[in-house]
């Protein structure tokens, strides 16, 4: 079998961690169903037993595991075993509200992505929408980035931007940013699955992502 053959037959095996509603998980599921994303979603893990995203996974026939009410160390041990059993190549944090340890992040040898509701590196952490309003920002948005042990600080791969309107509230910002997240996350996953984004290690032994062909035409993001 040639390299190209093996590439075309191996679908990227993607696991997703969630804590709640799972609308970003749904966007990934829908993109797969609509043939916009050629990956296998191998399983979903939630740290909350009542996360609605677990039902979304089950409805789509995807293994769904609740590891609820556990200390983080125990959660990570069980989750690691599950990721190995699923042979996950990629782990997507899609509304996963716990902070993973450096040990866990380093132990996962695949690609780890997070979706965060701000224009990183601004507004890491929680309550991003209210903090953006308090600061009187003109722009807000969401970012997909590589996960590193420092919270919301890994390499940013893609962003969606909105204008903050004078009458915006934290809720209206969340409502306008969510649909952009739902486009952005599947888009970045698809760039990895097609081999258009590749990971390498730099001289400081840090993992970095690059476009395979830097001159390639990528979809441009509109500012809305
Ligand atoms: C999203 O806004 C995401 O950016 C943040 O948590 C939210 C999750 O939403 N990390 P959902 O559970 O995917 O609907």
PDB file of C-alpha atoms and ligand atoms in Angstrom:
ATOM      1  CA  UNK A   1       0.000   0.000   0.000  1.00  0.00           C
ATOM      2  CA  UNK A   2       1.348   3.436  -0.904  1.00  0.00           C
ATOM      3  CA  UNK A   3       1.369   6.396   1.433  1.00  0.00           C
ATOM      4  CA  UNK A   4      -1.556   7.963  -0.396  1.00  0.00           C
ATOM      5  CA  UNK A   5      -3.586   4.767  -0.111  1.00  0.00           C
ATOM      6  CA  UNK A   6      -3.108   4.500   3.637  1.00  0.00           C
ATOM      7  CA  UNK A   7      -3.956   8.199   4.046  1.00  0.00           C
ATOM      8  CA  UNK A   8      -7.185   7.880   2.142  1.00  0.00           C
ATOM      9  CA  UNK A   9      -8.343   4.865   4.131  1.00  0.00           C
ATOM     10  CA  UNK A  10      -7.500   6.121   7.630  1.00  0.00           C
ATOM     11  CA  UNK A  11     -10.159   8.471   8.947  1.00  0.00           C
ATOM     12  CA  UNK A  12      -9.036  10.805  11.709  1.00  0.00           C
ATOM     13  CA  UNK A  13     -10.412   9.334  14.947  1.00  0.00           C
ATOM     14  CA  UNK A  14     -11.815  12.206  16.984  1.00  0.00           C
ATOM     15  CA  UNK A  15     -12.894  12.117  20.647  1.00  0.00           C
ATOM     16  CA  UNK A  16     -14.773  15.033  22.213  1.00  0.00           C
ATOM     17  CA  UNK A  17     -14.864  16.224  25.831  1.00  0.00           C
ATOM     18  CA  UNK A  18     -17.923  18.220  26.912  1.00  0.00           C
ATOM     19  CA  UNK A  19     -19.518  19.535  30.096  1.00  0.00           C
ATOM     20  CA  UNK A  20     -22.933  20.761  28.993  1.00  0.00           C
ATOM     21  CA  UNK A  21     -25.218  21.516  26.085  1.00  0.00           C
ATOM     22  CA  UNK A  22     -22.879  20.230  23.400  1.00  0.00           C
ATOM     23  CA  UNK A  23     -24.018  22.459  20.535  1.00  0.00           C
ATOM     24  CA  UNK A  24     -20.428  22.463  19.227  1.00  0.00           C
ATOM     25  CA  UNK A  25     -20.421  18.670  19.419  1.00  0.00           C
ATOM     26  CA  UNK A  26     -23.679  18.744  17.425  1.00  0.00           C
ATOM     27  CA  UNK A  27     -22.037  20.951  14.801  1.00  0.00           C
ATOM     28  CA  UNK A  28     -19.269  18.351  14.398  1.00  0.00           C
ATOM     29  CA  UNK A  29     -21.821  15.515  14.212  1.00  0.00           C
ATOM     30  CA  UNK A  30     -23.863  17.439  11.615  1.00  0.00           C
ATOM     31  CA  UNK A  31     -20.779  18.201   9.510  1.00  0.00           C
ATOM     32  CA  UNK A  32     -19.962  14.467   9.445  1.00  0.00           C
ATOM     33  CA  UNK A  33     -23.565  13.557   8.590  1.00  0.00           C
ATOM     34  CA  UNK A  34     -23.609  16.117   5.770  1.00  0.00           C
ATOM     35  CA  UNK A  35     -20.311  14.794   4.390  1.00  0.00           C
ATOM     36  CA  UNK A  36     -18.553  18.102   5.025  1.00  0.00           C
ATOM     37  CA  UNK A  37     -16.212  16.439   7.498  1.00  0.00           C
ATOM     38  CA  UNK A  38     -14.573  13.105   6.782  1.00  0.00           C
ATOM     39  CA  UNK A  39     -13.671  11.873  10.264  1.00  0.00           C
ATOM     40  CA  UNK A  40     -14.849   9.258  12.738  1.00  0.00           C
ATOM     41  CA  UNK A  41     -16.212  10.563  16.044  1.00  0.00           C
ATOM     42  CA  UNK A  42     -15.040   7.719  18.254  1.00  0.00           C
ATOM     43  CA  UNK A  43     -16.617   8.849  21.501  1.00  0.00           C
ATOM     44  CA  UNK A  44     -17.720  11.619  23.819  1.00  0.00           C
ATOM     45  CA  UNK A  45     -16.757  12.033  27.471  1.00  0.00           C
ATOM     46  CA  UNK A  46     -18.516  14.380  29.885  1.00  0.00           C
ATOM     47  CA  UNK A  47     -17.518  15.307  33.410  1.00  0.00           C
ATOM     48  CA  UNK A  48     -21.234  15.980  34.097  1.00  0.00           C
ATOM     49  CA  UNK A  49     -23.788  13.168  34.124  1.00  0.00           C
ATOM     50  CA  UNK A  50     -26.633  15.453  33.009  1.00  0.00           C
ATOM     51  CA  UNK A  51     -24.773  17.109  30.098  1.00  0.00           C
ATOM     52  CA  UNK A  52     -27.244  17.308  27.199  1.00  0.00           C
ATOM     53  CA  UNK A  53     -24.366  16.641  24.817  1.00  0.00           C
ATOM     54  CA  UNK A  54     -24.322  13.016  26.031  1.00  0.00           C
ATOM     55  CA  UNK A  55     -27.832  12.590  24.627  1.00  0.00           C
ATOM     56  CA  UNK A  56     -26.772  14.215  21.362  1.00  0.00           C
ATOM     57  CA  UNK A  57     -23.949  11.659  21.080  1.00  0.00           C
ATOM     58  CA  UNK A  58     -26.154   8.687  21.920  1.00  0.00           C
ATOM     59  CA  UNK A  59     -28.760   9.848  19.410  1.00  0.00           C
ATOM     60  CA  UNK A  60     -26.055   9.903  16.744  1.00  0.00           C
ATOM     61  CA  UNK A  61     -24.897   6.393  17.700  1.00  0.00           C
ATOM     62  CA  UNK A  62     -21.642   7.642  19.215  1.00  0.00           C
ATOM     63  CA  UNK A  63     -20.317   6.058  22.449  1.00  0.00           C
ATOM     64  CA  UNK A  64     -21.026   8.486  25.306  1.00  0.00           C
ATOM     65  CA  UNK A  65     -19.328   8.183  28.687  1.00  0.00           C
ATOM     66  CA  UNK A  66     -20.080  10.197  31.828  1.00  0.00           C
ATOM     67  CA  UNK A  67     -17.180  10.422  34.251  1.00  0.00           C
ATOM     68  CA  UNK A  68     -19.022  12.576  36.762  1.00  0.00           C
ATOM     69  CA  UNK A  69     -18.318  13.541  40.363  1.00  0.00           C
ATOM     70  CA  UNK A  70     -14.675  12.498  40.199  1.00  0.00           C
ATOM     71  CA  UNK A  71     -11.522  14.225  41.349  1.00  0.00           C
ATOM     72  CA  UNK A  72      -9.640  15.553  38.322  1.00  0.00           C
ATOM     73  CA  UNK A  73      -6.833  13.016  38.729  1.00  0.00           C
ATOM     74  CA  UNK A  74      -9.298  10.111  38.608  1.00  0.00           C
ATOM     75  CA  UNK A  75     -11.214  11.678  35.706  1.00  0.00           C
ATOM     76  CA  UNK A  76      -7.984  11.986  33.747  1.00  0.00           C
ATOM     77  CA  UNK A  77      -6.877   8.413  34.463  1.00  0.00           C
ATOM     78  CA  UNK A  78     -10.203   6.988  33.300  1.00  0.00           C
ATOM     79  CA  UNK A  79     -10.423   9.349  30.322  1.00  0.00           C
ATOM     80  CA  UNK A  80      -6.873   8.420  29.230  1.00  0.00           C
ATOM     81  CA  UNK A  81      -7.750   4.727  29.239  1.00  0.00           C
ATOM     82  CA  UNK A  82     -10.854   5.461  27.196  1.00  0.00           C
ATOM     83  CA  UNK A  83      -8.934   7.537  24.638  1.00  0.00           C
ATOM     84  CA  UNK A  84      -6.430   4.712  24.220  1.00  0.00           C
ATOM     85  CA  UNK A  85      -9.246   2.168  23.831  1.00  0.00           C
ATOM     86  CA  UNK A  86     -10.873   4.386  21.182  1.00  0.00           C
ATOM     87  CA  UNK A  87      -7.481   4.917  19.485  1.00  0.00           C
ATOM     88  CA  UNK A  88      -8.216   8.641  19.297  1.00  0.00           C
ATOM     89  CA  UNK A  89      -5.934  10.701  17.026  1.00  0.00           C
ATOM     90  CA  UNK A  90      -7.550  13.970  18.056  1.00  0.00           C
ATOM     91  CA  UNK A  91      -9.201  15.252  21.231  1.00  0.00           C
ATOM     92  CA  UNK A  92     -11.542  18.233  20.914  1.00  0.00           C
ATOM     93  CA  UNK A  93     -12.519  20.183  24.022  1.00  0.00           C
ATOM     94  CA  UNK A  94     -15.948  21.527  23.062  1.00  0.00           C
ATOM     95  CA  UNK A  95     -17.340  23.336  26.064  1.00  0.00           C
ATOM     96  CA  UNK A  96     -15.315  21.249  28.513  1.00  0.00           C
ATOM     97  CA  UNK A  97     -15.249  23.324  31.687  1.00  0.00           C
ATOM     98  CA  UNK A  98     -12.461  21.665  33.691  1.00  0.00           C
ATOM     99  CA  UNK A  99      -8.763  22.475  33.490  1.00  0.00           C
ATOM    100  CA  UNK A 100      -6.694  19.481  32.374  1.00  0.00           C
ATOM    101  CA  UNK A 101      -3.328  18.827  34.017  1.00  0.00           C
ATOM    102  CA  UNK A 102      -0.002  19.201  32.209  1.00  0.00           C
ATOM    103  CA  UNK A 103       0.549  15.473  32.757  1.00  0.00           C
ATOM    104  CA  UNK A 104      -2.673  14.584  30.938  1.00  0.00           C
ATOM    105  CA  UNK A 105      -2.043  17.037  28.099  1.00  0.00           C
ATOM    106  CA  UNK A 106       1.487  15.738  27.539  1.00  0.00           C
ATOM    107  CA  UNK A 107       0.412  12.111  27.759  1.00  0.00           C
ATOM    108  CA  UNK A 108      -1.961  12.506  24.799  1.00  0.00           C
ATOM    109  CA  UNK A 109       0.136  12.013  21.709  1.00  0.00           C
ATOM    110  CA  UNK A 110      -2.473  13.210  19.202  1.00  0.00           C
ATOM    111  CA  UNK A 111      -3.832  16.647  18.328  1.00  0.00           C
ATOM    112  CA  UNK A 112      -5.693  18.478  21.119  1.00  0.00           C
ATOM    113  CA  UNK A 113      -7.947  21.423  20.233  1.00  0.00           C
ATOM    114  CA  UNK A 114     -10.120  23.795  22.280  1.00  0.00           C
ATOM    115  CA  UNK A 115     -12.819  26.263  21.259  1.00  0.00           C
ATOM    116  CA  UNK A 116     -12.812  29.411  23.364  1.00  0.00           C
ATOM    117  CA  UNK A 117     -15.333  32.277  23.261  1.00  0.00           C
ATOM    118  CA  UNK A 118     -12.969  35.228  22.843  1.00  0.00           C
ATOM    119  CA  UNK A 119     -10.409  36.627  20.458  1.00  0.00           C
ATOM    120  CA  UNK A 120      -7.393  35.039  22.138  1.00  0.00           C
ATOM    121  CA  UNK A 121      -4.944  36.036  23.517  1.00  0.00           C
ATOM    122  CA  UNK A 122      -7.504  38.456  24.962  1.00  0.00           C
ATOM    123  CA  UNK A 123      -9.961  37.227  27.595  1.00  0.00           C
ATOM    124  CA  UNK A 124      -8.642  33.830  28.604  1.00  0.00           C
ATOM    125  CA  UNK A 125     -10.729  31.999  31.211  1.00  0.00           C
ATOM    126  CA  UNK A 126     -14.376  32.474  32.168  1.00  0.00           C
ATOM    127  CA  UNK A 127     -17.115  35.136  31.661  1.00  0.00           C
ATOM    128  CA  UNK A 128     -15.547  36.387  28.471  1.00  0.00           C
ATOM    129  CA  UNK A 129     -18.681  38.115  27.115  1.00  0.00           C
ATOM    130  CA  UNK A 130     -19.256  40.274  30.197  1.00  0.00           C
ATOM    131  CA  UNK A 131     -15.558  41.129  30.434  1.00  0.00           C
ATOM    132  CA  UNK A 132     -15.566  42.233  26.778  1.00  0.00           C
ATOM    133  CA  UNK A 133     -18.574  44.522  27.460  1.00  0.00           C
ATOM    134  CA  UNK A 134     -17.012  45.914  30.643  1.00  0.00           C
ATOM    135  CA  UNK A 135     -13.868  46.788  28.715  1.00  0.00           C
ATOM    136  CA  UNK A 136     -15.839  48.555  25.951  1.00  0.00           C
ATOM    137  CA  UNK A 137     -14.328  46.430  23.187  1.00  0.00           C
ATOM    138  CA  UNK A 138     -15.382  47.022  19.572  1.00  0.00           C
ATOM    139  CA  UNK A 139     -14.688  43.425  18.536  1.00  0.00           C
ATOM    140  CA  UNK A 140     -15.305  40.030  20.064  1.00  0.00           C
ATOM    141  CA  UNK A 141     -15.374  36.486  18.761  1.00  0.00           C
ATOM    142  CA  UNK A 142     -14.119  32.960  19.216  1.00  0.00           C
ATOM    143  CA  UNK A 143     -10.864  31.081  18.725  1.00  0.00           C
ATOM    144  CA  UNK A 144      -9.842  27.501  18.010  1.00  0.00           C
ATOM    145  CA  UNK A 145      -6.414  26.791  19.471  1.00  0.00           C
ATOM    146  CA  UNK A 146      -4.000  23.999  20.314  1.00  0.00           C
ATOM    147  CA  UNK A 147      -4.184  22.952  23.957  1.00  0.00           C
ATOM    148  CA  UNK A 148      -1.129  23.458  26.140  1.00  0.00           C
ATOM    149  CA  UNK A 149      -0.870  23.298  29.952  1.00  0.00           C
ATOM    150  CA  UNK A 150      -1.208  27.104  30.212  1.00  0.00           C
ATOM    151  CA  UNK A 151      -4.939  27.892  30.149  1.00  0.00           C
ATOM    152  CA  UNK A 152      -6.261  29.104  26.756  1.00  0.00           C
ATOM    153  CA  UNK A 153      -2.701  29.954  25.688  1.00  0.00           C
ATOM    154  CA  UNK A 154      -1.818  27.469  22.945  1.00  0.00           C
ATOM    155  CA  UNK A 155      -1.317  28.443  19.313  1.00  0.00           C
ATOM    156  CA  UNK A 156      -4.420  30.055  17.816  1.00  0.00           C
ATOM    157  CA  UNK A 157      -5.420  28.356  14.552  1.00  0.00           C
ATOM    158  CA  UNK A 158      -8.580  30.197  13.529  1.00  0.00           C
ATOM    159  CA  UNK A 159     -10.849  32.961  14.760  1.00  0.00           C
ATOM    160  CA  UNK A 160     -14.315  34.262  14.006  1.00  0.00           C
ATOM    161  CA  UNK A 161     -14.984  37.931  14.689  1.00  0.00           C
ATOM    162  CA  UNK A 162     -18.122  39.949  15.418  1.00  0.00           C
ATOM    163  CA  UNK A 163     -18.672  43.640  16.007  1.00  0.00           C
ATOM    164  CA  UNK A 164     -19.891  44.467  19.498  1.00  0.00           C
ATOM    165  CA  UNK A 165     -23.155  46.464  19.117  1.00  0.00           C
ATOM    166  CA  UNK A 166     -24.115  49.245  21.540  1.00  0.00           C
ATOM    167  CA  UNK A 167     -27.106  47.279  22.853  1.00  0.00           C
ATOM    168  CA  UNK A 168     -25.262  43.957  23.235  1.00  0.00           C
ATOM    169  CA  UNK A 169     -25.513  41.990  26.488  1.00  0.00           C
ATOM    170  CA  UNK A 170     -23.472  38.977  27.568  1.00  0.00           C
ATOM    171  CA  UNK A 171     -26.367  36.800  26.392  1.00  0.00           C
ATOM    172  CA  UNK A 172     -26.684  38.440  22.985  1.00  0.00           C
ATOM    173  CA  UNK A 173     -22.921  38.120  22.433  1.00  0.00           C
ATOM    174  CA  UNK A 174     -23.044  34.419  23.345  1.00  0.00           C
ATOM    175  CA  UNK A 175     -26.006  33.956  21.006  1.00  0.00           C
ATOM    176  CA  UNK A 176     -24.187  35.572  18.084  1.00  0.00           C
ATOM    177  CA  UNK A 177     -20.876  33.848  18.712  1.00  0.00           C
ATOM    178  CA  UNK A 178     -22.273  30.327  19.010  1.00  0.00           C
ATOM    179  CA  UNK A 179     -23.194  29.946  15.303  1.00  0.00           C
ATOM    180  CA  UNK A 180     -19.712  31.162  14.369  1.00  0.00           C
ATOM    181  CA  UNK A 181     -18.152  28.560  16.668  1.00  0.00           C
ATOM    182  CA  UNK A 182     -20.300  25.958  14.924  1.00  0.00           C
ATOM    183  CA  UNK A 183     -18.655  26.810  11.599  1.00  0.00           C
ATOM    184  CA  UNK A 184     -15.148  27.379  12.882  1.00  0.00           C
ATOM    185  CA  UNK A 185     -14.601  24.176  14.859  1.00  0.00           C
ATOM    186  CA  UNK A 186     -15.618  21.716  12.091  1.00  0.00           C
ATOM    187  CA  UNK A 187     -13.589  23.806   9.626  1.00  0.00           C
ATOM    188  CA  UNK A 188     -10.371  23.477  11.658  1.00  0.00           C
ATOM    189  CA  UNK A 189     -10.967  19.760  12.256  1.00  0.00           C
ATOM    190  CA  UNK A 190     -11.455  19.282   8.513  1.00  0.00           C
ATOM    191  CA  UNK A 191      -8.180  21.099   7.756  1.00  0.00           C
ATOM    192  CA  UNK A 192      -6.392  18.572  10.000  1.00  0.00           C
ATOM    193  CA  UNK A 193      -8.319  15.613   8.566  1.00  0.00           C
ATOM    194  CA  UNK A 194      -7.347  16.609   5.008  1.00  0.00           C
ATOM    195  CA  UNK A 195      -3.724  17.053   6.059  1.00  0.00           C
ATOM    196  CA  UNK A 196      -3.867  20.778   5.261  1.00  0.00           C
ATOM    197  CA  UNK A 197      -2.710  21.613   8.791  1.00  0.00           C
ATOM    198  CA  UNK A 198       0.255  19.570  10.015  1.00  0.00           C
ATOM    199  CA  UNK A 199       1.943  19.475  13.410  1.00  0.00           C
ATOM    200  CA  UNK A 200       5.683  19.617  13.916  1.00  0.00           C
ATOM    201  CA  UNK A 201       8.103  20.246  16.771  1.00  0.00           C
ATOM    202  CA  UNK A 202      10.123  23.456  16.919  1.00  0.00           C
ATOM    203  CA  UNK A 203      13.658  23.938  18.287  1.00  0.00           C
ATOM    204  CA  UNK A 204      12.279  24.418  21.824  1.00  0.00           C
ATOM    205  CA  UNK A 205      10.513  21.072  21.537  1.00  0.00           C
ATOM    206  CA  UNK A 206       7.097  22.770  21.358  1.00  0.00           C
ATOM    207  CA  UNK A 207       4.399  21.409  19.086  1.00  0.00           C
ATOM    208  CA  UNK A 208       3.419  23.883  16.389  1.00  0.00           C
ATOM    209  CA  UNK A 209       0.820  23.756  13.647  1.00  0.00           C
ATOM    210  CA  UNK A 210       1.511  24.906  10.099  1.00  0.00           C
ATOM    211  CA  UNK A 211      -0.309  24.919   6.823  1.00  0.00           C
ATOM    212  CA  UNK A 212       1.046  22.118   4.623  1.00  0.00           C
ATOM    213  CA  UNK A 213       1.080  24.566   1.748  1.00  0.00           C
ATOM    214  CA  UNK A 214       1.426  28.134   3.050  1.00  0.00           C
ATOM    215  CA  UNK A 215       0.239  29.519  -0.282  1.00  0.00           C
ATOM    216  CA  UNK A 216      -2.952  27.513  -0.162  1.00  0.00           C
ATOM    217  CA  UNK A 217      -6.250  29.384  -0.423  1.00  0.00           C
ATOM    218  CA  UNK A 218      -8.182  29.108   2.814  1.00  0.00           C
ATOM    219  CA  UNK A 219     -11.742  30.222   3.472  1.00  0.00           C
ATOM    220  CA  UNK A 220     -11.666  33.788   4.785  1.00  0.00           C
ATOM    221  CA  UNK A 221     -13.727  34.796   7.778  1.00  0.00           C
ATOM    222  CA  UNK A 222     -16.210  37.632   7.386  1.00  0.00           C
ATOM    223  CA  UNK A 223     -16.493  40.218  10.139  1.00  0.00           C
ATOM    224  CA  UNK A 224     -20.207  40.426  10.960  1.00  0.00           C
TER     225      UNK A 224
HETATM  226  C1  LIG B   1     -18.856  27.541  23.857  1.00  0.00           C
HETATM  227  O1  LIG B   1     -19.173  28.890  23.832  1.00  0.00           O
HETATM  228  C2  LIG B   1     -17.359  27.344  23.908  1.00  0.00           C
HETATM  229  O2  LIG B   1     -16.636  28.354  23.289  1.00  0.00           O
HETATM  230  C3  LIG B   1     -17.086  27.383  25.392  1.00  0.00           C
HETATM  231  O3  LIG B   1     -18.184  26.744  25.989  1.00  0.00           O
HETATM  232  C4  LIG B   1     -19.328  26.867  25.138  1.00  0.00           C
HETATM  233  C5  LIG B   1     -19.858  25.495  24.915  1.00  0.00           C
HETATM  234  O4  LIG B   1     -21.081  25.487  24.258  1.00  0.00           O
HETATM  235  N1  LIG B   1     -15.804  26.774  25.684  1.00  0.00           N
HETATM  236  P1  LIG B   1     -21.733  24.108  23.801  1.00  0.00           P
HETATM  237  O5  LIG B   1     -21.768  23.191  25.019  1.00  0.00           O
HETATM  238  O6  LIG B   1     -20.903  23.538  22.705  1.00  0.00           O
HETATM  239  O7  LIG B   1     -23.127  24.463  23.358  1.00  0.00           O
END
